[in-house]
Coordinates of C-alpha atoms and ligand atoms in Angstrom, one line a residue:
M22 CA 104.1 125.8 79.7
E23 CA 102.5 124.7 83.0
R24 CA 104.0 122.1 85.3
L25 CA 101.6 120.4 87.7
Q26 CA 102.9 118.1 90.5
G27 CA 101.0 115.0 91.6
I28 CA 101.8 111.6 92.9
A29 CA 103.7 109.2 90.6
V30 CA 101.8 105.9 90.6
S31 CA 102.7 104.2 87.3
P32 CA 106.1 104.7 85.7
G33 CA 106.7 105.8 82.1
V34 CA 106.4 108.9 80.0
A35 CA 103.5 109.7 77.7
I36 CA 103.3 112.6 75.3
G37 CA 100.1 113.4 73.4
E38 CA 96.8 115.2 73.1
V39 CA 94.6 115.4 76.2
L40 CA 91.1 114.2 76.5
V41 CA 89.1 115.6 79.4
M42 CA 86.7 113.4 81.2
D43 CA 84.2 115.1 83.4
N44 CA 82.0 113.3 85.8
E45 CA 79.6 112.3 83.1
G46 CA 82.3 110.9 81.0
F47 CA 82.1 113.5 78.2
R48 CA 84.9 113.8 75.8
I49 CA 85.8 117.4 74.8
P50 CA 88.5 117.3 72.2
R51 CA 89.5 120.3 70.3
R52 CA 87.8 119.6 67.0
F53 CA 87.8 121.8 63.9
L54 CA 84.8 122.2 61.6
P55 CA 84.8 122.1 57.9
R56 CA 84.1 125.6 56.6
D57 CA 80.7 124.6 55.1
A58 CA 79.5 123.1 58.4
V59 CA 79.5 126.4 60.4
E60 CA 75.9 127.3 59.9
D61 CA 74.6 123.8 60.7
E62 CA 76.8 123.7 63.8
L63 CA 75.5 127.1 65.0
E64 CA 72.0 125.8 64.6
R65 CA 73.0 122.7 66.6
L66 CA 74.4 125.0 69.4
D67 CA 71.1 127.0 69.5
R68 CA 69.1 123.9 69.7
A69 CA 71.2 122.6 72.6
I70 CA 70.9 125.9 74.4
A71 CA 67.1 125.9 73.9
A72 CA 66.8 122.3 75.1
A73 CA 68.9 123.1 78.2
T74 CA 66.8 126.2 78.8
G75 CA 63.6 124.1 78.6
E76 CA 65.1 121.5 81.0
M77 CA 65.9 124.3 83.5
E78 CA 62.5 125.8 83.2
R79 CA 60.9 122.5 83.9
N80 CA 63.1 122.1 87.0
R81 CA 62.3 125.7 88.1
A82 CA 58.5 124.9 87.9
K83 CA 58.9 121.7 89.8
I84 CA 61.0 123.2 92.6
S85 CA 58.9 126.3 92.8
E86 CA 55.8 124.1 93.4
Q87 CA 57.6 122.1 96.1
F88 CA 59.7 124.6 97.9
G89 CA 58.5 128.0 96.7
K90 CA 59.7 130.7 94.4
D91 CA 62.7 131.8 96.4
V92 CA 64.4 128.4 96.2
A93 CA 63.6 128.2 92.5
A94 CA 65.3 131.5 91.8
I95 CA 68.6 129.8 91.3
F96 CA 67.2 128.3 88.1
S97 CA 66.2 131.7 86.9
A98 CA 69.8 132.9 87.3
H99 CA 71.0 129.8 85.4
I100 CA 68.5 130.4 82.6
Q101 CA 69.6 134.0 82.3
M102 CA 73.3 133.0 82.1
L103 CA 72.6 130.3 79.6
N104 CA 70.9 132.8 77.3
D105 CA 73.3 135.6 77.9
R106 CA 73.9 137.6 74.7
V107 CA 77.6 138.1 75.3
L108 CA 78.1 134.4 75.8
R109 CA 76.2 133.6 72.7
S110 CA 78.3 136.0 70.6
K111 CA 81.5 134.7 72.1
L112 CA 80.5 131.2 71.1
E113 CA 79.5 132.3 67.7
E114 CA 82.8 133.9 67.2
M115 CA 84.7 130.8 68.1
I116 CA 82.7 128.7 65.8
R117 CA 82.6 131.2 62.9
Q118 CA 86.0 132.6 63.0
R119 CA 88.1 129.9 64.5
H120 CA 86.1 126.9 63.3
Y121 CA 86.0 125.2 66.6
S122 CA 83.3 122.7 67.3
P123 CA 80.4 123.9 69.5
E124 CA 81.4 121.4 72.2
Y125 CA 85.0 122.7 72.4
S126 CA 83.8 126.3 72.2
V127 CA 81.3 125.9 75.1
S128 CA 83.8 124.0 77.2
R129 CA 86.6 126.4 76.6
T130 CA 84.6 129.6 77.2
L131 CA 82.7 128.4 80.2
R132 CA 85.8 126.9 81.8
H133 CA 87.5 130.2 81.4
Y134 CA 84.6 132.1 83.1
A135 CA 84.6 129.5 85.9
K136 CA 88.3 130.0 86.4
V137 CA 87.8 133.8 86.8
F138 CA 85.1 133.2 89.3
Q139 CA 87.2 130.7 91.2
S140 CA 90.0 133.2 91.5
L141 CA 87.7 135.8 93.1
E142 CA 87.9 136.4 96.8
G143 CA 84.9 135.3 98.8
D144 CA 82.9 132.1 99.1
Y145 CA 79.8 133.5 97.3
L146 CA 81.7 134.4 94.1
S147 CA 83.9 131.4 94.0
E148 CA 81.0 129.1 94.5
R149 CA 79.4 130.6 91.3
A150 CA 82.0 128.7 89.4
N151 CA 80.0 125.6 90.2
D152 CA 76.9 127.2 88.6
I153 CA 79.0 127.7 85.4
F154 CA 80.1 124.0 85.4
D155 CA 76.5 123.1 85.8
I156 CA 75.5 125.1 82.8
E157 CA 78.4 123.7 80.8
E158 CA 77.4 120.2 81.7
K159 CA 73.8 120.8 80.6
I160 CA 74.7 122.4 77.2
L161 CA 77.3 119.6 76.5
R162 CA 74.8 116.9 77.4
H163 CA 72.3 118.3 74.9
L164 CA 75.0 118.9 72.3
S165 CA 76.4 115.5 72.6
G166 CA 73.3 113.5 72.5
R167 CA 74.2 110.4 70.4
R168 CA 77.6 111.9 69.8
R169 CA 78.7 111.0 73.2
E170 CA 81.9 109.0 72.8
E171 CA 82.8 106.6 75.6
L172 CA 86.3 105.9 76.6
A173 CA 85.8 102.3 75.5
H174 CA 85.3 103.4 71.9
L175 CA 88.4 105.6 71.4
N176 CA 90.0 105.3 68.0
S177 CA 93.0 107.7 68.5
E178 CA 95.8 108.0 71.0
V179 CA 95.0 110.3 74.0
L180 CA 96.1 111.2 77.5
V181 CA 93.1 111.0 79.8
L182 CA 92.5 113.8 82.4
A183 CA 89.8 113.1 84.9
H184 CA 88.6 114.1 88.3
N185 CA 88.8 110.5 89.3
L186 CA 88.9 107.0 87.7
T187 CA 87.6 104.0 89.6
P188 CA 89.7 100.8 89.5
S189 CA 87.1 99.2 87.1
E190 CA 87.1 102.3 84.8
T191 CA 90.8 102.1 84.8
A192 CA 90.7 98.4 84.0
N193 CA 88.5 99.2 81.0
L194 CA 91.0 101.6 79.5
N195 CA 92.4 100.4 76.3
P196 CA 96.2 100.8 76.5
K197 CA 96.4 100.9 72.7
F198 CA 94.7 104.4 72.7
V199 CA 95.0 105.6 76.3
K200 CA 98.7 106.4 76.6
G201 CA 98.6 107.9 80.1
F202 CA 96.2 109.4 82.6
V203 CA 96.1 112.0 85.3
T204 CA 93.5 112.5 88.0
E205 CA 92.7 115.3 90.5
V206 CA 92.2 112.9 93.4
G207 CA 93.5 109.5 94.4
G208 CA 96.4 108.2 96.5
P209 CA 99.6 106.3 96.0
G210 CA 98.2 102.9 97.2
S211 CA 94.8 103.0 95.4
H212 CA 93.7 100.1 93.2
T213 CA 93.4 102.6 90.4
A214 CA 97.2 103.1 90.7
I215 CA 97.8 99.4 90.8
V216 CA 95.7 98.7 87.7
A217 CA 97.5 101.5 85.8
E218 CA 100.8 99.8 86.6
A219 CA 99.4 96.4 85.5
L220 CA 98.3 97.9 82.2
G221 CA 101.6 99.6 81.8
I222 CA 99.9 103.1 81.4
P223 CA 102.0 105.9 82.9
A224 CA 99.8 107.6 85.5
V225 CA 99.9 110.5 88.0
V226 CA 97.1 110.9 90.6
G227 CA 96.2 113.4 93.3
L228 CA 97.1 116.6 91.3
G229 CA 94.4 118.6 93.0
P230 CA 91.9 120.7 91.0
F231 CA 93.2 121.5 87.6
L232 CA 90.6 120.5 85.1
T233 CA 89.1 124.0 84.9
D234 CA 92.2 125.0 83.0
V235 CA 91.9 122.4 80.3
S236 CA 89.5 122.1 77.5
G237 CA 90.8 119.1 75.7
G238 CA 93.0 118.8 72.6
E239 CA 96.1 120.5 74.1
T240 CA 99.4 118.8 74.1
A241 CA 100.7 117.4 77.4
I242 CA 103.5 115.3 78.9
I243 CA 102.8 112.8 81.7
D244 CA 105.8 111.9 83.6
G245 CA 104.9 108.8 85.6
Y246 CA 108.4 108.7 87.2
Q247 CA 108.3 112.1 88.8
G248 CA 104.5 112.5 89.2
L249 CA 104.4 115.4 86.8
M250 CA 102.1 116.7 84.1
I251 CA 103.3 119.4 81.8
L252 CA 100.7 121.2 79.8
H253 CA 101.6 123.1 76.6
P254 CA 105.3 121.9 76.8
D255 CA 107.8 124.0 74.9
E256 CA 110.0 122.4 72.2
E257 CA 113.0 121.9 74.4
T258 CA 111.0 120.0 77.1
L259 CA 109.3 117.9 74.4
A260 CA 112.7 117.0 73.0
R261 CA 114.1 116.1 76.4
Y262 CA 111.2 113.8 77.2
R263 CA 111.3 112.2 73.7
H264 CA 114.9 111.4 74.4
E265 CA 113.9 109.9 77.8
V266 CA 111.3 107.6 76.2
V267 CA 114.0 106.3 73.8
Q268 CA 116.4 105.7 76.7
H269 CA 113.9 103.8 78.8
R270 CA 113.0 101.6 75.8
S271 CA 116.6 100.6 75.4
L272 CA 117.0 100.0 79.2
A273 CA 113.9 97.8 79.0
A274 CA 115.3 95.9 76.0
K275 CA 118.5 95.3 78.0
L276 CA 116.6 94.0 80.9
E277 CA 114.6 91.7 78.7
K278 CA 117.7 89.6 78.2
L279 CA 117.4 88.5 81.8
R280 CA 114.2 86.7 81.1
D281 CA 115.6 83.2 81.1
L282 CA 118.2 83.7 83.8
P283 CA 117.4 82.6 87.4
A284 CA 116.6 85.3 90.0
E285 CA 119.6 84.1 91.9
T286 CA 121.8 86.3 94.2
A287 CA 125.5 86.7 93.5
D288 CA 126.2 84.2 96.3
G289 CA 123.8 81.6 94.8
V290 CA 120.6 82.0 96.8
L291 CA 117.5 81.4 94.6
I292 CA 114.8 84.0 95.0
Q293 CA 111.3 83.1 93.9
L294 CA 110.2 86.0 91.7
L295 CA 106.4 85.9 91.0
G296 CA 103.9 88.2 89.3
N297 CA 100.8 89.9 90.6
I298 CA 97.8 89.8 88.2
E299 CA 94.3 91.2 88.1
F300 CA 93.1 89.6 84.8
P301 CA 93.8 86.3 83.0
Y302 CA 95.4 88.1 80.1
E303 CA 98.2 89.3 82.3
V304 CA 99.6 85.8 82.4
E305 CA 101.3 86.5 79.2
Q306 CA 103.0 89.5 80.7
C307 CA 104.3 87.3 83.5
Q308 CA 105.6 84.7 81.0
K309 CA 107.2 87.3 78.8
R310 CA 109.2 88.4 81.8
G311 CA 110.1 85.0 83.1
A312 CA 108.0 85.0 86.3
A313 CA 108.4 81.8 88.4
G314 CA 104.6 81.8 88.9
I315 CA 101.8 84.0 90.1
G316 CA 102.0 85.1 93.7
L317 CA 98.8 87.0 93.7
Y318 CA 95.8 86.7 91.5
R319 CA 93.4 89.5 92.5
T320 CA 90.3 87.5 91.5
E321 CA 87.9 90.3 92.6
F322 CA 88.5 92.0 89.3
L323 CA 86.3 89.4 87.7
F324 CA 83.4 90.6 89.9
M325 CA 83.8 94.3 89.1
S326 CA 82.5 96.5 86.2
R327 CA 79.7 94.1 85.5
D328 CA 76.1 94.0 86.8
E329 CA 76.0 90.3 87.6
V330 CA 78.1 88.0 89.7
P331 CA 80.1 85.6 87.5
T332 CA 78.7 82.1 87.6
E333 CA 80.6 79.1 89.0
E334 CA 81.2 78.0 85.5
E335 CA 82.5 81.3 84.3
Q336 CA 84.8 81.5 87.4
T337 CA 86.0 78.0 87.0
A338 CA 86.9 78.7 83.3
A339 CA 88.8 81.9 84.2
Y340 CA 90.8 80.3 87.0
S341 CA 91.5 77.1 85.0
D342 CA 92.7 79.3 82.1
V343 CA 95.2 81.0 84.3
A344 CA 96.4 77.8 86.0
K345 CA 96.8 75.9 82.7
A346 CA 98.5 78.8 81.0
M347 CA 101.1 78.8 83.8
R348 CA 101.9 75.1 83.0
G349 CA 102.5 73.7 86.4
L350 CA 104.1 76.9 87.9
P351 CA 102.5 78.0 91.2
V352 CA 99.4 80.2 91.1
V353 CA 98.1 81.8 94.3
M354 CA 94.4 82.6 93.9
R355 CA 93.3 85.2 96.4
T356 CA 89.6 84.9 97.3
I357 CA 87.5 88.0 96.6
D358 CA 88.8 91.2 98.1
L359 CA 85.9 93.4 97.3
G360 CA 84.7 96.6 99.0
A361 CA 86.2 100.0 99.7
D362 CA 87.5 101.2 96.3
K363 CA 86.7 97.9 94.6
L364 CA 83.0 98.1 94.3
P365 CA 81.3 94.7 93.9
S366 CA 78.4 93.6 91.9
V367 CA 76.8 92.2 95.1
P368 CA 74.7 94.1 97.7
Y369 CA 77.0 96.5 99.4
P370 CA 76.3 99.2 101.9
E371 CA 76.5 102.5 100.0
D372 CA 76.9 104.8 102.9
E373 CA 79.8 103.4 104.9
A374 CA 81.6 106.2 106.6
N375 CA 84.9 104.4 106.6
P376 CA 84.8 101.8 103.8
F377 CA 88.4 100.7 104.3
L378 CA 87.5 99.9 107.9
G379 CA 84.2 98.5 107.0
L380 CA 82.6 95.6 105.2
R381 CA 85.5 94.8 103.0
S382 CA 87.4 91.8 101.7
I383 CA 87.1 88.5 103.7
R384 CA 84.4 90.2 105.9
L385 CA 82.2 90.8 102.8
A386 CA 82.8 87.3 101.6
L387 CA 81.8 85.8 105.0
R388 CA 78.7 88.0 105.0
N389 CA 77.7 86.6 101.6
P390 CA 78.2 82.9 102.1
D391 CA 76.6 81.8 98.8
L392 CA 78.9 84.1 96.8
F393 CA 81.9 82.9 98.8
R394 CA 81.1 79.2 98.5
T395 CA 80.6 79.6 94.8
Q396 CA 84.0 81.1 94.4
L397 CA 85.7 78.5 96.6
R398 CA 84.0 75.7 94.5
A399 CA 85.3 77.3 91.3
I400 CA 88.9 77.6 92.6
L401 CA 88.8 74.0 93.9
R402 CA 87.4 72.8 90.5
A403 CA 90.1 74.6 88.7
S404 CA 92.8 73.2 91.0
V405 CA 92.8 69.8 89.1
G406 CA 94.3 71.6 86.1
G407 CA 97.3 73.3 87.6
N408 CA 99.4 74.2 90.6
I409 CA 96.9 76.3 92.5
S410 CA 97.0 77.5 96.1
L411 CA 94.2 79.5 97.8
M412 CA 94.7 82.6 99.9
F413 CA 92.3 84.6 102.2
P414 CA 92.7 88.4 102.2
L415 CA 92.6 90.9 105.1
V416 CA 92.3 88.3 107.9
S417 CA 92.3 90.3 111.1
T418 CA 91.2 87.7 113.7
M419 CA 91.6 84.0 114.3
M420 CA 87.8 83.6 114.3
E421 CA 87.7 85.0 110.8
L422 CA 90.3 82.6 109.5
K423 CA 88.6 79.6 111.1
H424 CA 85.2 80.7 109.7
A425 CA 86.7 81.0 106.2
K426 CA 88.3 77.6 106.5
S427 CA 85.1 76.0 107.6
V428 CA 83.3 77.4 104.5
L429 CA 86.2 75.9 102.4
R430 CA 85.8 72.6 104.2
E431 CA 82.0 72.6 103.4
A432 CA 82.7 73.4 99.8
M433 CA 85.1 70.5 99.6
E434 CA 82.6 68.1 101.2
D435 CA 79.9 69.2 98.7
L436 CA 82.2 68.6 95.8
D437 CA 83.2 65.2 97.2
E438 CA 79.5 64.2 97.5
E439 CA 78.9 65.3 94.0
G440 CA 81.9 63.3 92.8
V441 CA 83.7 66.4 91.4
E442 CA 87.4 66.2 91.3
F443 CA 89.7 68.8 93.0
D444 CA 93.2 68.9 94.5
R445 CA 92.7 67.6 98.1
G446 CA 96.1 68.8 99.1
I447 CA 95.5 72.4 98.0
K448 CA 97.6 74.7 100.1
V449 CA 95.7 77.4 102.0
G450 CA 97.3 80.6 103.0
M451 CA 96.4 84.0 104.3
M452 CA 97.5 87.6 103.7
V453 CA 99.2 89.5 106.4
E454 CA 98.0 93.0 105.9
V455 CA 96.5 94.1 109.2
P456 CA 98.8 94.8 112.2
S457 CA 96.6 92.4 114.3
A458 CA 97.6 89.6 112.0
V459 CA 101.3 90.3 112.5
M460 CA 100.8 90.3 116.3
M461 CA 99.0 86.9 116.1
L462 CA 101.2 85.4 113.4
D463 CA 102.6 82.7 115.6
R464 CA 99.1 81.4 116.2
F465 CA 98.0 81.8 112.6
A466 CA 101.1 79.8 111.7
E467 CA 99.3 76.7 113.2
E468 CA 96.4 77.2 110.8
V469 CA 97.8 78.0 107.4
D470 CA 100.3 76.6 104.9
F471 CA 101.7 79.9 103.9
F472 CA 101.6 83.7 104.4
S473 CA 101.9 86.6 102.0
I474 CA 102.5 90.1 103.4
G475 CA 100.3 92.7 101.7
T476 CA 102.2 95.8 102.4
N477 CA 99.7 98.1 100.6
D478 CA 97.2 97.6 103.3
L479 CA 99.6 97.0 106.0
I480 CA 100.9 100.5 105.5
Q481 CA 97.4 101.9 105.5
Y482 CA 96.3 100.1 108.7
A483 CA 99.6 100.5 110.6
L484 CA 99.9 104.2 109.9
A485 CA 96.2 105.0 109.9
V486 CA 96.5 106.6 106.5
D487 CA 94.0 106.0 103.7
R488 CA 95.9 104.6 100.7
S489 CA 93.7 106.4 98.2
N490 CA 93.7 109.9 99.8
K491 CA 96.0 112.4 98.2
D492 CA 95.9 114.7 101.3
V493 CA 97.7 112.2 103.4
A494 CA 99.8 110.7 100.6
S495 CA 103.1 111.8 102.1
L496 CA 102.4 109.7 105.2
Y497 CA 101.7 106.6 103.1
T498 CA 105.1 105.1 102.8
A499 CA 106.7 101.7 103.0
S500 CA 109.9 103.4 104.4
D501 CA 108.3 104.1 107.7
P502 CA 110.4 102.3 110.4
S503 CA 107.2 100.8 111.9
I504 CA 106.5 99.1 108.5
L505 CA 110.0 97.7 108.4
R506 CA 109.5 96.3 111.9
L507 CA 106.2 94.8 111.1
I508 CA 107.7 93.0 108.1
D509 CA 110.7 91.9 110.1
M510 CA 108.5 90.6 112.8
S511 CA 106.3 88.7 110.4
V512 CA 109.2 87.0 108.7
R513 CA 110.7 86.0 112.0
K514 CA 107.5 84.6 113.4
A515 CA 106.7 82.7 110.1
R516 CA 110.2 81.2 110.2
A517 CA 109.8 80.2 113.8
G518 CA 106.6 78.4 112.9
D519 CA 108.2 76.9 109.8
V520 CA 105.6 78.4 107.5
P521 CA 106.7 79.9 104.1
I522 CA 106.2 83.6 103.8
S523 CA 106.2 85.8 100.7
T524 CA 105.2 89.4 100.1
C525 CA 103.1 90.9 97.4
G526 CA 102.6 94.6 98.0
Q527 CA 103.7 97.3 95.6
M528 CA 106.9 98.0 97.6
C529 CA 108.3 94.7 96.4
G530 CA 108.3 96.0 92.8
N531 CA 110.5 99.0 93.8
P532 CA 114.2 98.1 93.5
M533 CA 114.9 100.4 96.4
Y534 CA 113.5 97.8 98.8
T535 CA 114.9 94.6 97.3
M536 CA 118.0 94.4 99.4
L537 CA 116.0 95.2 102.6
L538 CA 113.5 92.5 101.9
L539 CA 116.1 89.9 101.1
G540 CA 118.1 90.9 104.1
M541 CA 115.1 90.4 106.4
G542 CA 114.9 86.8 105.1
L543 CA 112.3 87.0 102.4
R544 CA 113.0 84.6 99.5
S545 CA 109.8 85.0 97.6
L546 CA 108.5 88.3 96.1
S547 CA 105.4 88.8 94.0
V548 CA 105.5 92.0 92.0
T549 CA 103.8 93.8 89.1
P550 CA 104.9 91.9 86.0
A551 CA 106.5 94.9 84.5
A552 CA 108.8 95.2 87.5
I553 CA 110.1 91.6 87.3
P554 CA 113.2 92.3 85.1
E555 CA 114.4 95.2 87.3
I556 CA 114.0 93.3 90.5
K557 CA 115.7 90.3 89.1
Q558 CA 118.6 92.4 88.1
V559 CA 119.0 93.7 91.7
C560 CA 118.7 90.1 93.1
R561 CA 121.5 88.9 90.7
R562 CA 123.9 91.7 91.6
V563 CA 123.7 91.5 95.4
D564 CA 124.7 88.9 98.0
I565 CA 122.8 87.9 101.1
P566 CA 125.3 89.0 103.8
C567 CA 125.3 92.5 102.3
C568 CA 121.5 92.5 102.2
E569 CA 121.4 91.4 105.9
R570 CA 123.7 94.2 106.8
V571 CA 121.5 96.7 105.0
A572 CA 118.3 95.4 106.7
K573 CA 120.0 95.5 110.1
R574 CA 121.0 99.1 109.7
A575 CA 117.7 100.2 108.1
L576 CA 115.8 98.7 111.1
E577 CA 117.8 100.9 113.4
L578 CA 116.7 104.2 111.7
E579 CA 114.1 106.5 113.1
S580 CA 112.3 108.1 110.2
A581 CA 111.0 107.3 106.8
R582 CA 113.2 109.9 105.3
D583 CA 116.3 108.4 106.8
V584 CA 115.3 104.9 105.7
R585 CA 114.7 106.1 102.1
A586 CA 118.0 108.0 101.9
Y587 CA 119.9 105.0 103.3
L588 CA 118.3 102.4 101.0
R589 CA 118.9 104.7 97.9
E590 CA 122.5 105.0 98.9
E591 CA 123.0 101.3 99.3
L592 CA 121.2 100.5 96.0
T593 CA 123.4 103.0 94.2
K594 CA 126.5 101.4 95.8
A595 CA 125.4 97.9 94.7
L596 CA 124.1 98.9 91.3
P597 CA 125.6 102.2 90.3
D598 CA 123.8 102.1 86.9
T599 CA 120.3 101.7 88.3
P600 CA 118.2 104.9 88.4
V601 CA 116.8 105.6 91.9
Ligands
PEP709 C1 98.2 94.5 99.7 O1 97.3 95.1 100.4 O2 99.4 94.7 99.8 C2 97.8 93.7 98.5 C3 98.6 93.1 97.8 O3 96.4 93.7 98.2 P1 95.6 94.8 97.5 O4 96.6 95.8 97.0 O5 94.8 94.2 96.5 O6 94.7 95.3 98.6
MG710 MG1 95.3 94.3 100.4

């Protein structure tokens, strides 16, 4: 049994067979061969090795011509390794004696060799592990050919293990078959993490290198609460986790009963509990959990994982579907927040050194006026069929906000001229997710109808810590006193300007922060749909004076650790039965 610690990003427990995704997206499950297929499969292996050798010989010739024989020598070493007699007989034994598929035999054997090299002292030897991966990749590619099975075409339940998954790859996972995933890289605030939570797939990221140890087909447990992956669990551990799955199910069933009750505090203050969505189909999740509306629709997901930008008609249809399905409840459509880890289907600089500080979000939209105008037209057109507001992301200066508003005004004038209907009174808001926006919030208040605090980015920009980098993950926390102060300052300034303010970062979906946020004066929270019942339960069990006392005390603390400990203690006092 092997326990590996990573960062918990999507709650839940998943138990099952693992599927290893390498960079090329290969699937290497442990598959057994029928007895009579052994000879054919050995032949297939030989053909793949011959094809890979041919490919390397061609590469060697090309490189030798361009850069000389010395540089090309690396390919000679690869060719030699590929045709090594010991390797061949080891593979044959696995196929003949144990009836493993050639794919699994190649992957398991070469990964074992690579691991041995990696454990050797000295850069030269440990780097040879990469040569072995290279060889593995080449044989697998020739073996797989048409057999390559994409994640999208899974037909059995698996736990996916990968070096990395982009937000759009994650969005394309089918929760019916992908029961959990673990990645070597990634941070707590990444959009991959957010999408996993939206899909309800337990996930752990930032485990560091571990894929060399795994071939696929093994049993594992993903513990999305503790950020753990357990490989080859023993019977006792399996039984404990199976019991936990049952317990969580019954807790979820209990919370479901809250669906039609108001999110009202014990002293009668109504809290607006909204859902965050990435895709129109999540509307159903919001309704099932009794959301009072949608506080954040991340429309950029419509622009990802496709080659072409969605047309105005396509966008209008998607936005209208969401607005209509919510039957008059408020829907906040955030304009495209592409860039950084959300790669767009529009021209985008590939080599930005600091993409989170670069051409991202509203900046990217303003740099692509046609794209932006088309989206604004679509949102406006959809606004006749529902209760839509519009929100600009990542505003960092007044000029930016004014520029965005002027593009919106032009879009309205165009629609007017064309005689197209839209909601003329549509509310226009902005996200508060850069410290500069907090500092200028009193002035922004004169320009917008509402604010929404985006704590995911606010943490990243206030603490100078990349939200998707595992190496600085311990610094990425909403508990930092500076974040508490920034939220408090935002709420105060918005109130002074008489402008409604909500919040929609991941921290609002964590019950540990509910009393703090209510105590600071927030009355509207937008959370991952799955978190709605739990947050509603906290709201219903606490009263505002108690929350205010908690917020006041938390704001006096000096470190994230103290804040966390204090908030946990207060939550346990208020709701002794809630796990923290
Ligand atoms: C945020 O930054 O808090 C937010 C809600 O937006 P996103 O996570 O999409 O950047
Ligand atoms: Mg953001």
